[in-house]
Amino acid sequence: MSTADVLEQPTQAAEQNRDNIVNDFSIVVATVNGSGSQTANGLLARAAFKMGVPVGAKNLFPSNIAGLPTWYTIRLSKHGYTARREVSEVLVAFNPATAQDDYAALPAGGVVLYPDDIKFLEPRSDVIHYALPSKDIVKKANVDSKLRDLVANMVYVGGLAYLLGIDVGALEEGLSHHFKGKAKPVEMNMNIIRMTLDWAQENLTKQDPYRIEPMKATDGLIMIDGNTAGALGAIFGGVTVTAWYPITPSTSLVDALNAYLPLLRPGEEEGAQPYAVVQAEDELAAIGMVLGAGWAGARSMTSTSGPGISLMTEFAGMGYFAEIPGVIWDIQRVGPSTGLPTRTSQGDLISTYFLGHGDSRHVILLPGSMQDCFEFGWRAFDLAERLQTPVFVLSDLDLGMNVWMTEPFDYPDQPMDRGKVLSAEELAQMESWGRYVDVDGDGIPYRTLPGNTNPMSAYFTRGTGHNPQAVYSERPDDWEENLNRLQKKHETARTLVPKPRVERKEGTEVGIIAFGSTDSAIQEARDQLREQGVETSYIQLRALPLEETLRGFVNAHKRLYVVELNAEGQMCQLIRLFMPERATDIIPLAHLDGLPLAPSYVRRAILEGEKK
Amino acid sequence: MSTADVLEQPTQAAEQNRDNIVNDFSIVVATVNGSGSQTANGLLARAAFKMGVPVGAKNLFPSNIAGLPTWYTIRLSKHGYTARREVSEVLVAFNPATAQDDYAALPAGGVVLYPDDIKFLEPRSDVIHYALPSKDIVKKANVDSKLRDLVANMVYVGGLAYLLGIDVGALEEGLSHHFKGKAKPVEMNMNIIRMTLDWAQENLTKQDPYRIEPMKATDGLIMIDGNTAGALGAIFGGVTVTAWYPITPSTSLVDALNAYLPLLRPGEEEGAQPYAVVQAEDELAAIGMVLGAGWAGARSMTSTSGPGISLMTEFAGMGYFAEIPGVIWDIQRVGPSTGLPTRTSQGDLISTYFLGHGDSRHVILLPGSMQDCFEFGWRAFDLAERLQTPVFVLSDLDLGMNVWMTEPFDYPDQPMDRGKVLSAEELAQMESWGRYVDVDGDGIPYRTLPGNTNPMSAYFTRGTGHNPQAVYSERPDDWEENLNRLQKKHETARTLVPKPRVERKEGTEVGIIAFGSTDSAIQEARDQLREQGVETSYIQLRALPLEETLRGFVNAHKRLYVVELNAEGQMCQLIRLFMPERATDIIPLAHLDGLPLAPSYVRRAILEGEKK
Amino acid sequence: MVATARPERNEKLNLIGLEKGDYKGRPSTLCQGCGHDSISSQIINVAFEMSLKPYEVIKMSGIGCSSKSPAYFLNRSHGFNALHGRMPSVVTGAALANRGLMPIAVSGDGDTGSIGMGQYKHIVRRNVPMVYIIENNGVYGLTKGQFSATADVGQKLKYAGTNELPPIDLCLEAIIGGCGFVARSFAGDAKQVRELLKSAISYEGTAVLDIISPCVTFNNHEDSTKSYPYGKAHEEKLHDITFVPAYEEINVDYEPGTGIEVKLHDGPTIQLKKLDRDYDPTDKLQAMEMLVEAERKQEFITGLIYINQERATLQDTLGMPQTPLAHLPASQLRPPKEALDKLMADLA
Amino acid sequence: MVATARPERNEKLNLIGLEKGDYKGRPSTLCQGCGHDSISSQIINVAFEMSLKPYEVIKMSGIGCSSKSPAYFLNRSHGFNALHGRMPSVVTGAALANRGLMPIAVSGDGDTGSIGMGQYKHIVRRNVPMVYIIENNGVYGLTKGQFSATADVGQKLKYAGTNELPPIDLCLEAIIGGCGFVARSFAGDAKQVRELLKSAISYEGTAVLDIISPCVTFNNHEDSTKSYPYGKAHEEKLHDITFVPAYEEINVDYEPGTGIEVKLHDGPTIQLKKLDRDYDPTDKLQAMEMLVEAERKQEFITGLIYINQERATLQDTLGMPQTPLAHLPASQLRPPKEALDKLMADLA
Ligand SMILES: Cc1ncc(C[n+]2csc(CCOP(=O)(O)OP(=O)(O)O)c2C)c(N)n1
Ligand SMILES: Cc1ncc(C[n+]2csc(CCOP(=O)(O)OP(=O)(O)O)c2C)c(N)n1
Ligand code: SF4
Ligand code: SF4
Ligand SMILES: [Mg+2]
Ligand SMILES: [Mg+2]
């Protein structure tokens, strides 16, 4: 007998019941990590998506393989908002370890679904209870004991389907999408869902106002995570050498490479794979392989996270100074140090921009959407080879590991740019060539690749001082000229990196500056601010070094709030350095607790800043 | 027959001859690296010092063991200026490979001493020539063939002694200082010097105006290099564990530890050495050992340079986050990458301040004199243990490897500060304790050392998120509170780090901000500027984080020139971030070519800035 | 560090009056049945039975599921969960700072064999006194199932496919690196793990224990050479090992000549009762040959593979005093003013 | 990579019409008499005699005096002077990008044995085709005379005192790491260095040459086991080695049974004429035993220590095509638009 039976349901809920809350609420699923609930949770999100309802899903999981608590929030929003909300109205309390707290955190009028063997110690009269006999249902379904825990999660899927009105067809479609059409698992899981639905029909009476109803808002959209998007981008960018070392949350990017390369890049030689993905012994080796391959003419990349970036410091400086292309993805997690490996952050900005002893500044791409992840996947190679330098792509766990809905990706609109590489023939036409000569005045010299048959092409790459002919030199003037050229090259980079996205509101004094995974939260916050009488412009930065679009935006506003997920306002600092004359008008809104940004934080902070 | 005989000496020189140039000129000795000329050059500097004449010596050597050219400049200045000058009037051209260029670089009226087997291809009539029969003299001296090249350098010592009037007693004293009183080598070298003097008496007629005459300006001063000074400081600071990996220009700091520890810290156990100096397999291991030792209660340190700092990045972040004391000396050389290993720089400032992924900012000491090197040698340990964090000491090659004259060092004026360490007894008095609890509100928690017999004392040190009790935690609030506390601790550090040295000139609008090895050049430049009508105030920063003294200084001036030896104006950027409201008044004077700063650069740049 | 007086006959308390519970750690967050947890419980048993003083032990580790485990034993000992692959350097520093501490370190095959290879080789070369446990499962557990460098050729993983690179034998690496105590065991063989742990703790120098510790989540299928089923089916013991504390007299329960006794520096003895093969763990070449053959023939051989007590520890090599450096009083750390004055005079 | 047609009878030009001078490098800046320079000149000789195409060779190194030397040979080949201890990873990347290139890499005992140990172990494990030369002088030359990890016990250095840690044997490390070509030589033995270089260049896989290369400035005193005098006095050859190119017929100048021939994949043969001892370089255990004994007895044994041609190269393990990845045309690098459209459809 479940608490639901003993507790009379709250009147207030009954009232709400009269006017339904449709496609505008959040579900939080609390389960045990490693219990296989990811399938069920992904399925729920996808089903809503398939019903045409805008959905935002965030997985909050522990740094643990199995046993610790994990939460999955699914936000349904007819307005198309996908950011994290601070409250969820519907709780699936399937983790005994956290059930009491999760339950206590429900807002008044909230709903809880739970297995009937959980008892709440402090029952609430202001929430609606639905107990599900999950054990019985699974027993009845007599599935193989090994799979029992797995399918048990389908019970809450069935329960929610009944209560919220999730389309069963969408669920079935979702399952066959997940199991790539394999009938058996689909059937096994659908069976549980149906049994639960049948049981619910007989035993549950809908008493809450929350419903999901079909819309057309997701037509033509897809669902994907940023690590897969980035990997696909890299594949369409012609990656041939990938050297990596496993680390959360970057691993799934390489997993996606391994999954899609064989399909998309079969190659022409019978039985041969025209690419290499090597698991290195550590990140020092991974970046060394990337630079070795880039030097020899391959499009090479690695994917890592904070600790890996730290280990790549020395090689990053060498890549910058010896001018070797390579692409380094940093799927940011919370640091310093090992930090919170399964939480999201934008904290590696400053340390990566200045990575390496001595004077070095790197080119960094900042994807802010799934489309950016795909685009930067290929564009990073063009930039790295054009600029002959390591290019970093700073994504984060929220972008990289959560599934987002998005417009489908555009096929690259330009042919590959392999940069200034001289062939044997081209060299033959020239009477002189120097590896580090600034022929074009853009700071970018010409290079040759090993294997070039022209004897003139050979040169010695080194991290030590060199003259324009790449010959070792300790001459003060050689050093200074070379560094001046590298700075000129950095100025050239300003003009080549992806431009920010700008949404100007005429007449407002307030500008919001942000980047990366926070876009949806910023957009929602702007709507909320507008309702409270604060109009804002918005610029979403997409790369470092900073460039003129930003300058224009800053100069068009009086106060600029820089929103970022780190403790020290790192982007704010970089912008102040970029525009010292406006430094005091550039206001940090930095905050890091490992969770994706919630619009409420932005709204509150800016209202405070604007004294409203 | 040497060029001296065929060339009539320039009349202009003859004129100058009438009024001598005394104790106010520079000598440059050009020799072959590895030929043992260091002994001769050091001897010349020391002799002048012993004659009471202020001397500044700079060794410009290649990254090579033997064979490449090397230059040693000795500046004599009755005004006490020791900075590098851009010209030297007296050339010792003992390196055939560079003799022609060195000769061409002489100013009109300059002097050249050279072995008579060198022929100048484009003889100059505006310099004075002295050819020395070095081969003959060495042959006559019949020294053991192995030592011949070594002692050959004494020929130019003798030649200069005769021409400039260097006191032979001072030379002998210098030699016995160098050879720690061993009679044989002293005699052998003196013999060459005397033979040369005798030869010169007979064969040379003094035709140039340059002379060294005794003064009393060096009474009570000593001569020492910064690496030795730092090592001595560390020894008086109680260093017990040193883990290092060889790298120029930091190696000699550990050499000095090995040389002086046995003398100064014999210890009480028969035949045992109460300290450990371990050559690690690399810098990752070195810093790991330092933190392991600091965690276990030892005063531990390492010494390295740019590339080593880059390799320590991950551990630096852990030391910051897990709050472990340790001292890291970075004897800066020119970077990025391997760069110019034997040239000086101030280029690791920004990368070290932000070293490590995620939000980390480190405490950095910036020695600006030999006394600072000694003082920071011990004070760094007090700060590291007080603040429970890695403390970096950013010296440079000019400070570390060149011999400077300096006031003698002051004995530490405070007892050692071992920081907030709880003994078993103290713990017994407390009913609760948490490793990361901010008891005192200064952001600095209390720690216990392994071996503490109180069961309460045990805790688990980790780089992952933790609550105040050091228990693993992924809670958003735990993370945010912990990082806020670390920021508070950084604010506390502002109040504890060494204060800048300030020289205020009332009424001037111009302030010079500098740090490190550039002090002597700045002081001289200020005198030159004064002569040209530009009065300047001067603040010499001595640490990061920046603090209130600087704020006051900046606010007391209209225009602030930040002079530093790097390409990107790193300190200037940090000051702009510290005082955004004054950002545009803070002007970078950054310049890096590997040479110690010359006053002329500062003078020119500031005159330009001041439109004079 | 190891108590040597005769034990009280009290079941619940050990020689220093502590209960088993005093050696426990926090509840494990590893997977149910993970080999690492069974090793942790043997560490707890051994520490209790040997009456280790918790405050004299430091628990050290790198990063990985294995490296998490020090949180799950000896709550009364200080612990340091360092960086991936860098535990050895941290142990070295701590051991130099306070030679009175006994490091019990836990690493993984990835933590030691991949990113940590350099530090592993160099710590055994320095012979830093410690117990170096490698919880070897042939896979990266915490990052969810990639191959580690100890995976055998032809091994298959659901996630990572087939491994085609030769395995690194961390015992062989230790032996040629100069390590004087090298053993291999199996998490499923609690008794052997216990006896080897006791022997390792009593050994003066770096003692390497390469313990096959199945990852039940990613690498425990029958045909995995690092799985429980495989281990149980194929474990071949070099000998039956018994650790005899200094305070017990050694009563040999086997025919003369059918066993070997190794006497350790500070009194205790390791009894090695002969099983199928003649094996002398003091013979370096024989040990190397055995390991090479075992790899060739895919044999899973456990026991005390090599022992040699001749090398000096790092602390002795450096001529360090018995007093821990961390305990030196200020008076011994800071030379007197006269010393500085004299020095300044010399430099004048 | 190695020319196979019959050689012209032209003294000054080799098979591909280049002169010796075309294989020279920039003037050396190493010390007069440094062992590294004599190795460089043997590399020049061998490259000329084997008619290597300079543009097919890449010169790779880490940091050190030894690692500087690639600047002093093969000016017509691209070179990469990487970071201290990290040459192997850079070679691996270059070899993956363009398998048509032949890496000739030079490292030092510090570069490989200390900071580079991890990458060294892992590149031999991956079997990346390359010649890996260690110019081993037992000392850090470029930083002026500290001990490296290969210094023998009891060795003395003016600067660094006496070494008390056991030496790392980089040949033994390579063998147990899975390396299939392991040789030791002496910079003072030009002929042997040459023949071993030719053999290494012809070997398909990682070929390790540990060449004792005296540092005349810091470690060349009589009683240094890494000195010229010591080497000349104590070198003991395993065999007299001759490399016979594919295009020459093998005329054996020794009694049957008193020598061994090793036929290499692409045709050439290594002749090993028996000297004092019977030695079979294909016997892994014998090789390991020899090295362990040699260290125990302080013997300086040179020659081809171990050869095994069974392992696949990294490129083959990865199933890479013969076409260098760096030469793939854009058409093969970027899938067509249809592929993307289909994918987008699947994700809808
Ligand atoms: C520098 C760095 N790189 C990568 C990681 C991610 N990481 C955590 S554990 C681990 C491997 C653990 O494998 P192993 O040592 O075998 O331990 P196990 O989990 O198998 O017990 C990796 C790669 C990290 N934490 N730090
Ligand atoms: C990261 C880093 N640490 C230290 C150094 C300084 N360093 C340059 S060469 C060298 C050792 C060279 O020894 P070895 O490899 O034996 O070469 P050798 O000079 O003896 O030929 C060191 C420590 C460096 N360049 N980079
Ligand atoms: S993943 Fe494997 S190694 Fe990690 S805890 Fe689970 S079973 Fe153990
Ligand atoms: S120092 Fe030694 S290794 Fe370096 S160049 Fe000179 S002789 Fe060679
Ligand atoms: Mg493992
Ligand atoms: Mg060497």
Tab-separated table of C-alpha atoms in Angstrom, chain D residues 60-296:
chain	number	residue	atom	x	y	z
D	60	MET	CA	63.992	13.570	-35.256
D	61	SER	CA	65.335	14.339	-31.816
D	62	GLY	CA	64.561	15.544	-28.313
D	63	ILE	CA	66.737	17.939	-26.350
D	64	GLY	CA	70.395	17.551	-25.456
D	65	CYS	CA	73.777	17.703	-27.112
D	66	SER	CA	72.894	14.409	-28.775
D	67	SER	CA	69.561	15.762	-29.859
D	68	LYS	CA	71.268	18.720	-31.505
D	69	SER	CA	73.160	16.437	-33.851
D	70	PRO	CA	70.442	15.975	-36.501
D	71	ALA	CA	71.330	19.522	-37.506
D	72	TYR	CA	74.777	18.189	-38.375
D	73	PHE	CA	73.792	15.544	-40.917
D	74	LEU	CA	71.423	15.174	-43.880
D	75	ASN	CA	70.794	18.837	-44.629
D	76	ARG	CA	68.471	17.814	-47.419
D	77	SER	CA	66.093	16.043	-45.057
D	78	HIS	CA	63.404	17.665	-42.968
D	79	GLY	CA	64.187	17.637	-39.268
D	80	PHE	CA	62.287	18.105	-36.031
D	81	ASN	CA	64.131	18.983	-32.858
D	82	ALA	CA	61.296	18.383	-30.410
D	83	LEU	CA	61.016	18.689	-26.648
D	84	HIS	CA	63.075	17.014	-23.968
D	85	GLY	CA	62.005	13.390	-23.771
D	86	ARG	CA	59.140	13.749	-26.217
D	87	MET	CA	60.689	12.789	-29.529
D	88	PRO	CA	58.919	9.423	-29.675
D	89	SER	CA	55.444	10.925	-29.686
D	90	VAL	CA	56.366	13.365	-32.433
D	91	VAL	CA	57.860	10.543	-34.503
D	92	THR	CA	54.700	8.508	-33.982
D	93	GLY	CA	52.548	11.355	-35.268
D	94	ALA	CA	54.752	11.953	-38.293
D	95	ALA	CA	54.869	8.225	-39.055
D	96	LEU	CA	51.082	8.048	-38.963
D	97	ALA	CA	50.733	11.094	-41.187
D	98	ASN	CA	53.165	9.786	-43.768
D	99	ARG	CA	54.257	6.171	-43.554
D	100	GLY	CA	56.476	6.718	-46.574
D	101	LEU	CA	58.949	8.642	-44.437
D	102	MET	CA	61.795	6.957	-42.616
D	103	PRO	CA	62.499	8.514	-39.224
D	104	ILE	CA	66.122	8.519	-38.136
D	105	ALA	CA	65.932	9.712	-34.564
D	106	VAL	CA	68.685	10.708	-32.182
D	107	SER	CA	68.196	10.902	-28.452
D	108	GLY	CA	70.366	10.902	-25.363
D	109	ASP	CA	70.484	8.786	-22.249
D	110	GLY	CA	68.863	11.576	-20.301
D	111	ASP	CA	66.383	12.350	-23.027
D	112	THR	CA	65.329	8.706	-23.230
D	113	GLY	CA	66.187	7.174	-19.871
D	114	SER	CA	64.994	9.922	-17.549
D	115	ILE	CA	62.307	12.295	-18.759
D	116	GLY	CA	61.589	10.184	-21.827
D	117	MET	CA	61.228	6.764	-20.230
D	118	GLY	CA	57.464	6.571	-20.647
D	119	GLN	CA	57.440	7.564	-24.303
D	120	TYR	CA	60.384	5.262	-24.989
D	121	LYS	CA	58.601	2.242	-23.539
D	122	HIS	CA	55.430	3.038	-25.410
D	123	ILE	CA	56.922	3.662	-28.820
D	124	VAL	CA	58.709	0.310	-28.829
D	125	ARG	CA	55.454	-1.253	-27.669
D	126	ARG	CA	53.697	0.277	-30.681
D	127	ASN	CA	56.531	-0.750	-32.969
D	128	VAL	CA	56.673	2.472	-34.955
D	129	PRO	CA	59.102	1.949	-37.877
D	130	MET	CA	62.147	4.083	-37.141
D	131	VAL	CA	65.786	4.051	-36.226
D	132	TYR	CA	65.996	5.065	-32.583
D	133	ILE	CA	69.581	6.010	-31.765
D	134	ILE	CA	70.500	6.684	-28.161
D	135	GLU	CA	73.816	8.510	-27.907
D	136	ASN	CA	74.579	7.208	-24.466
D	137	ASN	CA	77.276	8.958	-22.441
D	138	GLY	CA	75.958	8.337	-18.939
D	139	VAL	CA	75.748	12.040	-18.303
D	140	TYR	CA	73.745	15.154	-19.040
D	141	GLY	CA	76.069	16.907	-21.435
D	142	LEU	CA	74.142	20.005	-22.352
D	143	THR	CA	73.422	20.867	-18.736
D	144	LYS	CA	77.057	20.334	-17.865
D	145	GLY	CA	77.645	17.034	-16.251
D	146	GLN	CA	74.932	15.608	-14.003
D	147	PHE	CA	74.470	11.839	-13.857
D	148	SER	CA	71.943	10.289	-16.194
D	149	ALA	CA	69.981	7.161	-15.344
D	150	THR	CA	72.358	4.971	-17.384
D	151	ALA	CA	75.420	5.790	-15.281
D	152	ASP	CA	76.885	2.680	-13.661
D	153	VAL	CA	76.969	2.280	-9.896
D	154	GLY	CA	80.074	3.814	-8.376
D	155	GLN	CA	80.739	6.062	-11.338
D	156	LYS	CA	82.339	9.381	-10.390
D	157	LEU	CA	81.828	12.778	-11.953
D	158	LYS	CA	83.843	15.851	-11.122
D	159	TYR	CA	80.631	17.786	-10.844
D	160	ALA	CA	78.146	15.333	-9.435
D	161	GLY	CA	80.152	13.077	-7.162
D	162	THR	CA	79.459	9.351	-7.041
D	163	ASN	CA	76.430	7.614	-8.514
D	164	GLU	CA	74.807	5.037	-6.241
D	165	LEU	CA	71.675	4.178	-8.194
D	166	PRO	CA	71.591	1.172	-10.517
D	167	PRO	CA	71.862	1.947	-14.233
D	168	ILE	CA	68.866	1.623	-16.511
D	169	ASP	CA	69.782	-0.708	-19.381
D	170	LEU	CA	67.969	0.787	-22.360
D	171	CYS	CA	68.527	-2.360	-24.427
D	172	LEU	CA	66.933	-4.556	-21.794
D	173	GLU	CA	64.103	-2.058	-21.496
D	174	ALA	CA	63.531	-2.243	-25.243
D	175	ILE	CA	63.576	-6.035	-25.363
D	176	ILE	CA	61.017	-6.557	-22.634
D	177	GLY	CA	59.039	-3.700	-24.147
D	178	GLY	CA	58.548	-5.727	-27.303
D	179	CYS	CA	61.208	-4.174	-29.501
D	180	GLY	CA	62.318	-6.428	-32.365
D	181	PHE	CA	65.672	-4.846	-33.160
D	182	VAL	CA	67.987	-4.060	-30.276
D	183	ALA	CA	71.679	-3.376	-30.615
D	184	ARG	CA	74.454	-1.840	-28.591
D	185	SER	CA	77.551	-0.275	-30.015
D	186	PHE	CA	80.387	2.128	-29.331
D	187	ALA	CA	81.037	5.443	-31.057
D	188	GLY	CA	84.687	4.402	-31.211
D	189	ASP	CA	83.783	1.385	-33.335
D	190	ALA	CA	82.884	3.099	-36.613
D	191	LYS	CA	82.596	-0.085	-38.633
D	192	GLN	CA	80.157	-1.763	-36.257
D	193	VAL	CA	78.111	1.433	-35.920
D	194	ARG	CA	77.863	1.578	-39.708
D	195	GLU	CA	76.769	-2.009	-40.184
D	196	LEU	CA	74.237	-1.762	-37.374
D	197	LEU	CA	72.872	1.495	-38.789
D	198	LYS	CA	72.388	-0.117	-42.194
D	199	SER	CA	70.668	-3.087	-40.605
D	200	ALA	CA	68.455	-0.848	-38.489
D	201	ILE	CA	67.482	1.253	-41.491
D	202	SER	CA	66.505	-1.917	-43.331
D	203	TYR	CA	64.487	-3.292	-40.433
D	204	GLU	CA	60.709	-2.891	-40.498
D	205	GLY	CA	59.787	-1.650	-37.067
D	206	THR	CA	61.374	0.200	-34.200
D	207	ALA	CA	65.124	-0.411	-34.268
D	208	VAL	CA	66.942	0.659	-31.119
D	209	LEU	CA	70.654	1.449	-31.247
D	210	ASP	CA	72.117	2.163	-27.826
D	211	ILE	CA	75.492	3.603	-28.768
D	212	ILE	CA	77.982	4.431	-26.020
D	213	SER	CA	79.069	7.882	-27.133
D	214	PRO	CA	81.657	9.442	-24.821
D	215	CYS	CA	81.190	12.962	-23.526
D	216	VAL	CA	84.753	14.184	-23.812
D	217	THR	CA	84.062	17.232	-21.713
D	218	PHE	CA	82.330	15.751	-18.685
D	219	ASN	CA	82.678	11.980	-18.646
D	220	ASN	CA	85.732	10.753	-20.506
D	221	HIS	CA	88.144	9.879	-17.705
D	222	GLU	CA	89.759	6.430	-17.793
D	223	ASP	CA	87.610	4.976	-15.022
D	224	SER	CA	84.360	6.092	-16.602
D	225	THR	CA	82.605	3.116	-18.205
D	226	LYS	CA	81.296	5.526	-20.834
D	227	SER	CA	84.692	6.873	-21.854
D	228	TYR	CA	86.748	6.313	-25.007
D	229	PRO	CA	89.655	4.747	-23.165
D	230	TYR	CA	87.368	2.380	-21.274
D	231	GLY	CA	85.395	1.515	-24.382
D	232	LYS	CA	88.465	0.848	-26.470
D	233	ALA	CA	89.930	-1.306	-23.708
D	234	HIS	CA	86.805	-3.236	-22.770
D	235	GLU	CA	84.513	-3.484	-25.787
D	236	GLU	CA	83.604	-7.114	-26.296
D	237	LYS	CA	81.807	-7.877	-29.554
D	238	LEU	CA	79.072	-10.509	-29.642
D	239	HIS	CA	79.958	-11.124	-33.274
D	240	ASP	CA	81.476	-9.544	-36.317
D	241	ILE	CA	78.551	-7.942	-38.090
D	242	THR	CA	78.247	-7.259	-41.825
D	243	PHE	CA	75.251	-5.842	-43.621
D	244	VAL	CA	74.762	-7.241	-47.125
D	245	PRO	CA	72.423	-5.212	-49.352
D	246	ALA	CA	69.748	-7.055	-51.316
D	247	TYR	CA	71.568	-6.558	-54.600
D	248	GLU	CA	74.844	-8.163	-53.483
D	249	GLU	CA	75.154	-11.924	-53.308
D	250	ILE	CA	76.209	-13.134	-49.934
D	251	ASN	CA	79.726	-14.537	-49.908
D	252	VAL	CA	80.368	-16.075	-46.527
D	253	ASP	CA	83.950	-15.659	-45.354
D	254	TYR	CA	83.645	-17.998	-42.412
D	255	GLU	CA	83.291	-21.719	-41.716
D	256	PRO	CA	79.736	-23.021	-41.887
D	257	GLY	CA	78.262	-23.086	-38.405
D	258	THR	CA	80.517	-20.315	-37.194
D	259	GLY	CA	78.097	-17.620	-38.173
D	260	ILE	CA	74.460	-16.679	-38.499
D	261	GLU	CA	72.619	-14.944	-41.308
D	262	VAL	CA	69.486	-12.961	-40.615
D	263	LYS	CA	67.463	-12.242	-43.711
D	264	LEU	CA	65.468	-9.037	-43.496
D	265	HIS	CA	62.005	-8.555	-44.969
D	266	ASP	CA	62.945	-6.513	-47.988
D	267	GLY	CA	65.910	-8.553	-49.125
D	268	PRO	CA	69.137	-7.583	-47.394
D	269	THR	CA	70.940	-9.879	-44.987
D	270	ILE	CA	72.760	-9.367	-41.737
D	271	GLN	CA	75.830	-11.583	-41.424
D	272	LEU	CA	76.964	-12.305	-37.907
D	273	LYS	CA	80.360	-13.948	-37.809
D	274	LYS	CA	81.005	-15.869	-34.624
D	275	LEU	CA	83.700	-14.566	-32.322
D	276	ASP	CA	84.425	-15.828	-28.798
D	277	ARG	CA	80.944	-16.830	-27.743
D	278	ASP	CA	77.999	-18.650	-29.247
D	279	TYR	CA	75.242	-16.118	-29.430
D	280	ASP	CA	71.856	-16.294	-31.099
D	281	PRO	CA	70.270	-12.829	-31.347
D	282	THR	CA	66.877	-14.378	-32.080
D	283	ASP	CA	66.736	-15.904	-28.596
D	284	LYS	CA	64.981	-13.392	-26.349
D	285	LEU	CA	65.799	-15.116	-23.079
D	286	GLN	CA	69.455	-15.494	-23.998
D	287	ALA	CA	69.572	-11.815	-24.857
D	288	MET	CA	68.061	-10.813	-21.535
D	289	GLU	CA	70.371	-13.148	-19.640
D	290	MET	CA	73.401	-11.781	-21.460
D	291	LEU	CA	72.462	-8.209	-20.541
D	292	VAL	CA	71.809	-8.997	-16.898
D	293	GLU	CA	75.091	-10.881	-16.630
D	294	ALA	CA	76.967	-8.151	-18.454
D	295	GLU	CA	75.737	-5.581	-15.970
D	296	ARG	CA	76.620	-7.787	-13.033
